[in-house]
mmCIF file with all atom_site columns, C-alpha atoms in Angstrom:
data_model
loop_
_atom_site.group_PDB
_atom_site.id
_atom_site.type_symbol
_atom_site.label_atom_id
_atom_site.label_alt_id
_atom_site.label_comp_id
_atom_site.label_asym_id
_atom_site.label_entity_id
_atom_site.label_seq_id
_atom_site.pdbx_PDB_ins_code
_atom_site.Cartn_x
_atom_site.Cartn_y
_atom_site.Cartn_z
_atom_site.occupancy
_atom_site.B_iso_or_equiv
_atom_site.pdbx_formal_charge
_atom_site.auth_seq_id
_atom_site.auth_comp_id
_atom_site.auth_asym_id
_atom_site.auth_atom_id
_atom_site.pdbx_PDB_model_num
ATOM 1   C CA . MET F 1 1   ? 21.001 105.415 80.830  1.00 38.00 ? 110 MET F CA 1
ATOM 2   C CA . SER F 1 2   ? 22.738 105.151 77.394  1.00 39.00 ? 111 SER F CA 1
ATOM 3   C CA . SER F 1 3   ? 21.451 102.963 74.685  1.00 41.00 ? 112 SER F CA 1
ATOM 4   C CA . THR F 1 4   ? 23.580 100.367 72.801  1.00 48.00 ? 113 THR F CA 1
ATOM 5   C CA . SER F 1 5   ? 24.043 102.932 69.943  1.00 55.00 ? 114 SER F CA 1
ATOM 6   C CA . ASN F 1 6   ? 25.495 105.443 72.377  1.00 76.00 ? 115 ASN F CA 1
ATOM 7   C CA . SER F 1 7   ? 27.650 102.913 74.292  1.00 82.00 ? 116 SER F CA 1
ATOM 8   C CA . PRO F 1 8   ? 31.349 103.705 74.617  1.00 91.00 ? 117 PRO F CA 1
ATOM 9   C CA . THR F 1 9   ? 33.809 101.854 72.438  1.00 94.00 ? 118 THR F CA 1
ATOM 10  C CA . PRO F 1 10  ? 36.479 99.907  74.193  1.00 96.00 ? 119 PRO F CA 1
ATOM 11  C CA . VAL F 1 11  ? 39.926 101.512 74.196  1.00 96.00 ? 120 VAL F CA 1
ATOM 12  C CA . PHE F 1 12  ? 42.619 98.929  74.747  1.00 97.00 ? 121 PHE F CA 1
ATOM 13  C CA . SER F 1 13  ? 46.075 99.499  76.119  1.00 96.00 ? 122 SER F CA 1
ATOM 14  C CA . SER F 1 14  ? 48.900 99.287  73.561  1.00 96.00 ? 123 SER F CA 1
ATOM 15  C CA . THR F 1 15  ? 50.046 95.968  75.043  1.00 96.00 ? 124 THR F CA 1
ATOM 16  C CA . TYR F 1 16  ? 46.721 94.226  74.540  1.00 96.00 ? 125 TYR F CA 1
ATOM 17  C CA . PRO F 1 17  ? 46.034 93.008  70.877  1.00 96.00 ? 126 PRO F CA 1
ATOM 18  C CA . ALA F 1 18  ? 42.604 94.288  69.887  1.00 94.00 ? 127 ALA F CA 1
ATOM 19  C CA . ASP F 1 19  ? 41.329 91.004  68.415  1.00 96.00 ? 128 ASP F CA 1
ATOM 20  C CA . LYS F 1 20  ? 42.225 89.071  71.587  1.00 97.00 ? 129 LYS F CA 1
ATOM 21  C CA . ALA F 1 21  ? 40.954 91.930  73.777  1.00 97.00 ? 130 ALA F CA 1
ATOM 22  C CA . ASN F 1 22  ? 37.585 92.102  72.064  1.00 96.00 ? 131 ASN F CA 1
ATOM 23  C CA . GLU F 1 23  ? 37.139 88.350  72.197  1.00 97.00 ? 132 GLU F CA 1
ATOM 24  C CA . GLU F 1 24  ? 37.919 88.166  75.965  1.00 98.00 ? 133 GLU F CA 1
ATOM 25  C CA . LEU F 1 25  ? 36.028 91.401  76.915  1.00 98.00 ? 134 LEU F CA 1
ATOM 26  C CA . SER F 1 26  ? 32.812 90.744  74.929  1.00 97.00 ? 135 SER F CA 1
ATOM 27  C CA . PRO F 1 27  ? 31.213 88.080  77.144  1.00 97.00 ? 136 PRO F CA 1
ATOM 28  C CA . LEU F 1 28  ? 31.757 90.231  80.293  1.00 98.00 ? 137 LEU F CA 1
ATOM 29  C CA . LEU F 1 29  ? 29.743 93.200  78.999  1.00 97.00 ? 138 LEU F CA 1
ATOM 30  C CA . LYS F 1 30  ? 26.075 93.755  79.807  1.00 95.00 ? 139 LYS F CA 1
ATOM 31  C CA . SER F 1 31  ? 25.337 94.199  76.122  1.00 93.00 ? 140 SER F CA 1
ATOM 32  C CA . ASN F 1 32  ? 26.356 90.561  75.599  1.00 94.00 ? 141 ASN F CA 1
ATOM 33  C CA . GLY F 1 33  ? 24.713 89.129  78.752  1.00 95.00 ? 142 GLY F CA 1
ATOM 34  C CA . GLY F 1 34  ? 27.532 89.954  81.159  1.00 96.00 ? 143 GLY F CA 1
ATOM 35  C CA . LYS F 1 35  ? 27.443 92.343  84.114  1.00 96.00 ? 144 LYS F CA 1
ATOM 36  C CA . TRP F 1 36  ? 30.189 94.888  83.362  1.00 98.00 ? 145 TRP F CA 1
ATOM 37  C CA . THR F 1 37  ? 29.816 98.237  81.604  1.00 97.00 ? 146 THR F CA 1
ATOM 38  C CA . LEU F 1 38  ? 32.483 100.238 79.830  1.00 97.00 ? 147 LEU F CA 1
ATOM 39  C CA . ILE F 1 39  ? 33.325 103.556 81.462  1.00 96.00 ? 148 ILE F CA 1
ATOM 40  C CA . GLU F 1 40  ? 32.498 106.721 79.486  1.00 95.00 ? 149 GLU F CA 1
ATOM 41  C CA . SER F 1 41  ? 36.064 106.897 78.024  1.00 95.00 ? 150 SER F CA 1
ATOM 42  C CA . GLY F 1 42  ? 36.007 103.211 77.034  1.00 96.00 ? 151 GLY F CA 1
ATOM 43  C CA . LYS F 1 43  ? 39.298 102.756 78.963  1.00 97.00 ? 152 LYS F CA 1
ATOM 44  C CA . GLY F 1 44  ? 37.845 100.674 81.776  1.00 97.00 ? 153 GLY F CA 1
ATOM 45  C CA . VAL F 1 45  ? 35.046 98.473  82.973  1.00 98.00 ? 154 VAL F CA 1
ATOM 46  C CA . GLU F 1 46  ? 32.977 98.789  86.112  1.00 97.00 ? 155 GLU F CA 1
ATOM 47  C CA . ARG F 1 47  ? 30.167 97.155  88.082  1.00 96.00 ? 156 ARG F CA 1
ATOM 48  C CA . ALA F 1 48  ? 28.640 96.815  91.493  1.00 96.00 ? 157 ALA F CA 1
ATOM 49  C CA . PHE F 1 49  ? 28.560 93.611  93.603  1.00 96.00 ? 158 PHE F CA 1
ATOM 50  C CA . LYS F 1 50  ? 26.031 93.066  96.351  1.00 96.00 ? 159 LYS F CA 1
ATOM 51  C CA . PHE F 1 51  ? 26.128 90.388  99.062  1.00 97.00 ? 160 PHE F CA 1
ATOM 52  C CA . LYS F 1 52  ? 23.826 89.234  101.862 1.00 96.00 ? 161 LYS F CA 1
ATOM 53  C CA . THR F 1 53  ? 26.030 90.596  104.706 1.00 96.00 ? 162 THR F CA 1
ATOM 54  C CA . PHE F 1 54  ? 28.964 92.875  105.286 1.00 96.00 ? 163 PHE F CA 1
ATOM 55  C CA . LYS F 1 55  ? 31.009 89.811  106.323 1.00 97.00 ? 164 LYS F CA 1
ATOM 56  C CA . LYS F 1 56  ? 30.456 88.169  102.906 1.00 97.00 ? 165 LYS F CA 1
ATOM 57  C CA . THR F 1 57  ? 31.280 91.512  101.203 1.00 97.00 ? 166 THR F CA 1
ATOM 58  C CA . TRP F 1 58  ? 34.518 91.718  103.123 1.00 97.00 ? 167 TRP F CA 1
ATOM 59  C CA . GLU F 1 59  ? 35.326 88.109  102.322 1.00 98.00 ? 168 GLU F CA 1
ATOM 60  C CA . PHE F 1 60  ? 34.908 88.918  98.655  1.00 98.00 ? 169 PHE F CA 1
ATOM 61  C CA . MET F 1 61  ? 37.066 92.081  98.858  1.00 98.00 ? 170 MET F CA 1
ATOM 62  C CA . ASN F 1 62  ? 39.845 90.222  100.704 1.00 98.00 ? 171 ASN F CA 1
ATOM 63  C CA . THR F 1 63  ? 39.805 87.540  97.963  1.00 98.00 ? 172 THR F CA 1
ATOM 64  C CA . ILE F 1 64  ? 40.127 90.206  95.333  1.00 98.00 ? 173 ILE F CA 1
ATOM 65  C CA . ALA F 1 65  ? 42.807 92.047  97.174  1.00 98.00 ? 174 ALA F CA 1
ATOM 66  C CA . SER F 1 66  ? 44.885 88.879  97.553  1.00 97.00 ? 175 SER F CA 1
ATOM 67  C CA . GLU F 1 67  ? 44.734 88.282  93.769  1.00 98.00 ? 176 GLU F CA 1
ATOM 68  C CA . CYS F 1 68  ? 45.549 91.993  93.214  1.00 97.00 ? 177 CYS F CA 1
ATOM 69  C CA . ALA F 1 69  ? 48.773 91.445  95.079  1.00 97.00 ? 178 ALA F CA 1
ATOM 70  C CA . VAL F 1 70  ? 49.653 88.399  93.009  1.00 97.00 ? 179 VAL F CA 1
ATOM 71  C CA . GLN F 1 71  ? 48.848 90.230  89.710  1.00 96.00 ? 180 GLN F CA 1
ATOM 72  C CA . LYS F 1 72  ? 50.426 93.530  90.864  1.00 95.00 ? 181 LYS F CA 1
ATOM 73  C CA . HIS F 1 73  ? 47.344 95.278  89.663  1.00 96.00 ? 182 HIS F CA 1
ATOM 74  C CA . HIS F 1 74  ? 44.616 97.089  91.688  1.00 95.00 ? 183 HIS F CA 1
ATOM 75  C CA . PRO F 1 75  ? 41.158 98.434  91.008  1.00 96.00 ? 184 PRO F CA 1
ATOM 76  C CA . GLU F 1 76  ? 39.475 101.680 91.838  1.00 95.00 ? 185 GLU F CA 1
ATOM 77  C CA . TRP F 1 77  ? 36.837 100.534 94.314  1.00 94.00 ? 186 TRP F CA 1
ATOM 78  C CA . SER F 1 78  ? 34.514 101.567 97.055  1.00 94.00 ? 187 SER F CA 1
ATOM 79  C CA . ASN F 1 79  ? 32.457 99.715  99.677  1.00 94.00 ? 188 ASN F CA 1
ATOM 80  C CA . VAL F 1 80  ? 29.404 100.611 101.702 1.00 93.00 ? 189 VAL F CA 1
ATOM 81  C CA . TYR F 1 81  ? 27.987 97.873  103.936 1.00 92.00 ? 190 TYR F CA 1
ATOM 82  C CA . ASN F 1 82  ? 27.032 94.937  101.624 1.00 94.00 ? 191 ASN F CA 1
ATOM 83  C CA . THR F 1 83  ? 27.883 96.526  98.249  1.00 95.00 ? 192 THR F CA 1
ATOM 84  C CA . THR F 1 84  ? 31.238 96.902  96.503  1.00 96.00 ? 193 THR F CA 1
ATOM 85  C CA . PHE F 1 85  ? 31.804 98.916  93.392  1.00 96.00 ? 194 PHE F CA 1
ATOM 86  C CA . ILE F 1 86  ? 34.796 98.009  91.283  1.00 97.00 ? 195 ILE F CA 1
ATOM 87  C CA . ARG F 1 87  ? 36.314 99.705  88.282  1.00 97.00 ? 196 ARG F CA 1
ATOM 88  C CA . TRP F 1 88  ? 39.244 98.136  86.346  1.00 98.00 ? 197 TRP F CA 1
ATOM 89  C CA . THR F 1 89  ? 41.383 100.390 84.191  1.00 96.00 ? 198 THR F CA 1
ATOM 90  C CA . THR F 1 90  ? 45.115 100.749 83.406  1.00 95.00 ? 199 THR F CA 1
ATOM 91  C CA . HIS F 1 91  ? 46.867 104.057 83.613  1.00 91.00 ? 200 HIS F CA 1
ATOM 92  C CA . ALA F 1 92  ? 50.210 103.145 82.049  1.00 93.00 ? 201 ALA F CA 1
ATOM 93  C CA . PRO F 1 93  ? 49.963 102.358 79.208  1.00 93.00 ? 202 PRO F CA 1
ATOM 94  C CA . PRO F 1 94  ? 46.350 103.834 79.275  1.00 94.00 ? 203 PRO F CA 1
ATOM 95  C CA . GLY F 1 95  ? 43.328 101.731 78.341  1.00 95.00 ? 204 GLY F CA 1
ATOM 96  C CA . LEU F 1 96  ? 41.813 98.408  79.054  1.00 97.00 ? 205 LEU F CA 1
ATOM 97  C CA . SER F 1 97  ? 44.549 95.870  79.679  1.00 97.00 ? 206 SER F CA 1
ATOM 98  C CA . GLU F 1 98  ? 44.667 92.128  79.734  1.00 97.00 ? 207 GLU F CA 1
ATOM 99  C CA . LYS F 1 99  ? 44.954 92.308  83.504  1.00 98.00 ? 208 LYS F CA 1
ATOM 100 C CA . ASP F 1 100 ? 41.765 94.425  83.730  1.00 98.00 ? 209 ASP F CA 1
ATOM 101 C CA . VAL F 1 101 ? 39.731 91.926  81.716  1.00 98.00 ? 210 VAL F CA 1
ATOM 102 C CA . SER F 1 102 ? 41.273 88.990  83.584  1.00 98.00 ? 211 SER F CA 1
ATOM 103 C CA . MET F 1 103 ? 40.586 90.573  86.982  1.00 98.00 ? 212 MET F CA 1
ATOM 104 C CA . ALA F 1 104 ? 36.964 91.472  85.966  1.00 98.00 ? 213 ALA F CA 1
ATOM 105 C CA . ARG F 1 105 ? 36.461 87.806  85.095  1.00 98.00 ? 214 ARG F CA 1
ATOM 106 C CA . PHE F 1 106 ? 38.094 86.783  88.404  1.00 98.00 ? 215 PHE F CA 1
ATOM 107 C CA . CYS F 1 107 ? 35.735 89.121  90.287  1.00 98.00 ? 216 CYS F CA 1
ATOM 108 C CA . ASP F 1 108 ? 32.679 87.570  88.653  1.00 98.00 ? 217 ASP F CA 1
ATOM 109 C CA . GLU F 1 109 ? 33.897 83.999  89.622  1.00 98.00 ? 218 GLU F CA 1
ATOM 110 C CA . LYS F 1 110 ? 34.644 84.993  93.210  1.00 98.00 ? 219 LYS F CA 1
ATOM 111 C CA . ALA F 1 111 ? 31.367 86.914  93.554  1.00 98.00 ? 220 ALA F CA 1
ATOM 112 C CA . ARG F 1 112 ? 29.446 83.657  92.676  1.00 97.00 ? 221 ARG F CA 1
ATOM 113 C CA . GLU F 1 113 ? 31.498 81.784  95.190  1.00 97.00 ? 222 GLU F CA 1
ATOM 114 C CA . CYS F 1 114 ? 30.766 84.347  97.924  1.00 96.00 ? 223 CYS F CA 1
ATOM 115 C CA . GLY F 1 115 ? 27.052 84.221  97.226  1.00 96.00 ? 224 GLY F CA 1
ATOM 116 C CA . GLU F 1 116 ? 26.484 87.395  95.253  1.00 97.00 ? 225 GLU F CA 1
ATOM 117 C CA . VAL F 1 117 ? 22.946 88.738  95.567  1.00 95.00 ? 226 VAL F CA 1
ATOM 118 C CA . ILE F 1 118 ? 21.669 89.494  92.041  1.00 85.00 ? 227 ILE F CA 1
ATOM 119 C CA . ASN F 1 119 ? 20.640 93.218  92.048  1.00 71.00 ? 228 ASN F CA 1
ATOM 120 C CA . THR F 1 120 ? 18.613 94.412  89.040  1.00 55.00 ? 229 THR F CA 1
ATOM 121 C CA . ASP F 1 121 ? 19.393 98.105  89.688  1.00 57.00 ? 230 ASP F CA 1
ATOM 122 C CA . GLU F 1 122 ? 23.053 98.653  90.116  1.00 52.00 ? 231 GLU F CA 1
ATOM 123 C CA . SER F 1 123 ? 23.119 102.137 88.785  1.00 55.00 ? 232 SER F CA 1
ATOM 124 C CA . GLY F 1 124 ? 25.356 104.449 90.796  1.00 57.00 ? 233 GLY F CA 1
ATOM 125 C CA . LEU F 1 125 ? 26.115 102.078 93.665  1.00 55.00 ? 234 LEU F CA 1
ATOM 126 C CA . GLY F 1 126 ? 29.482 103.283 94.823  1.00 60.00 ? 235 GLY F CA 1
ATOM 127 C CA . LYS F 1 127 ? 30.360 104.898 91.533  1.00 62.00 ? 236 LYS F CA 1
ATOM 128 C CA . ASP F 1 128 ? 30.455 108.446 92.837  1.00 66.00 ? 237 ASP F CA 1
ATOM 129 C CA . LEU F 1 129 ? 32.675 107.499 95.785  1.00 61.00 ? 238 LEU F CA 1
ATOM 130 C CA . ALA F 1 130 ? 35.083 105.569 93.532  1.00 61.00 ? 239 ALA F CA 1
ATOM 131 C CA . ASP F 1 131 ? 35.221 108.582 91.170  1.00 64.00 ? 240 ASP F CA 1
ATOM 132 C CA . ARG F 1 132 ? 36.131 110.969 93.935  1.00 56.00 ? 241 ARG F CA 1
ATOM 133 C CA . VAL F 1 133 ? 38.736 108.678 95.427  1.00 53.00 ? 242 VAL F CA 1
ATOM 134 C CA . ALA F 1 134 ? 40.340 108.006 91.979  1.00 55.00 ? 243 ALA F CA 1
ATOM 135 C CA . VAL F 1 135 ? 40.814 111.766 91.395  1.00 56.00 ? 244 VAL F CA 1
ATOM 136 C CA . GLU F 1 136 ? 42.247 112.304 94.878  1.00 50.00 ? 245 GLU F CA 1
ATOM 137 C CA . GLY F 1 137 ? 44.505 109.264 94.478  1.00 52.00 ? 246 GLY F CA 1
ATOM 138 C CA . GLY F 1 138 ? 46.286 110.765 91.477  1.00 54.00 ? 247 GLY F CA 1
ATOM 139 C CA . ASP F 1 139 ? 48.094 108.800 88.816  1.00 54.00 ? 248 ASP F CA 1
ATOM 140 C CA . CYS F 1 140 ? 49.026 105.791 90.949  1.00 55.00 ? 249 CYS F CA 1
ATOM 141 C CA . CYS F 1 141 ? 50.461 103.664 88.156  1.00 56.00 ? 250 CYS F CA 1
ATOM 142 C CA . VAL F 1 142 ? 53.079 106.034 86.701  1.00 50.00 ? 251 VAL F CA 1
ATOM 143 C CA . PRO F 1 143 ? 56.572 105.188 87.982  1.00 52.00 ? 252 PRO F CA 1
ATOM 144 C CA . LYS F 1 144 ? 57.874 107.868 90.405  1.00 54.00 ? 253 LYS F CA 1
ATOM 145 C CA . GLY F 1 145 ? 59.651 110.591 88.623  1.00 59.00 ? 254 GLY F CA 1
ATOM 146 C CA . LYS F 1 146 ? 57.920 110.024 85.250  1.00 54.00 ? 255 LYS F CA 1
ATOM 147 C CA . GLY F 1 147 ? 54.662 111.853 85.851  1.00 52.00 ? 256 GLY F CA 1
ATOM 148 C CA . ASN F 1 148 ? 52.666 113.846 88.286  1.00 48.00 ? 257 ASN F CA 1
ATOM 149 C CA . ALA F 1 149 ? 52.108 111.097 90.815  1.00 43.00 ? 258 ALA F CA 1
ATOM 150 C CA . SER F 1 150 ? 51.770 112.224 94.339  1.00 41.00 ? 259 SER F CA 1
ATOM 151 C CA . VAL F 1 151 ? 53.584 110.419 97.107  1.00 35.00 ? 260 VAL F CA 1
#
């Protein structure tokens, strides 16, 4: 994959001060010992989570979904059996937002609680599926009447 010198640079949303954003994002990234990677555009973070069983995977997803409702923020994600792939990005205003970073941290905490299985090769797990679904889903975060969002 890409080396550190070719790694994307984070692109933060206009509502997230860069100094605070860098401080909060840095420990989550693989390059600093975390598990998340920046997407190619730098406007989001993504990673795969693996659990022992489908039931544990579903428990994890339900926990994340409940917090998404509280935060009024959702990921692009996919699930196959015991693996869930999650991408956090914000469409309006575009870039990594404080909610993205907070939810990535929340996912890490809940994954530990649900018994995440540490997987050394997470490349591609669910990423292609999430990519396709994100394209088909359209611009979900643009208020109706202010963009090309599909109903």
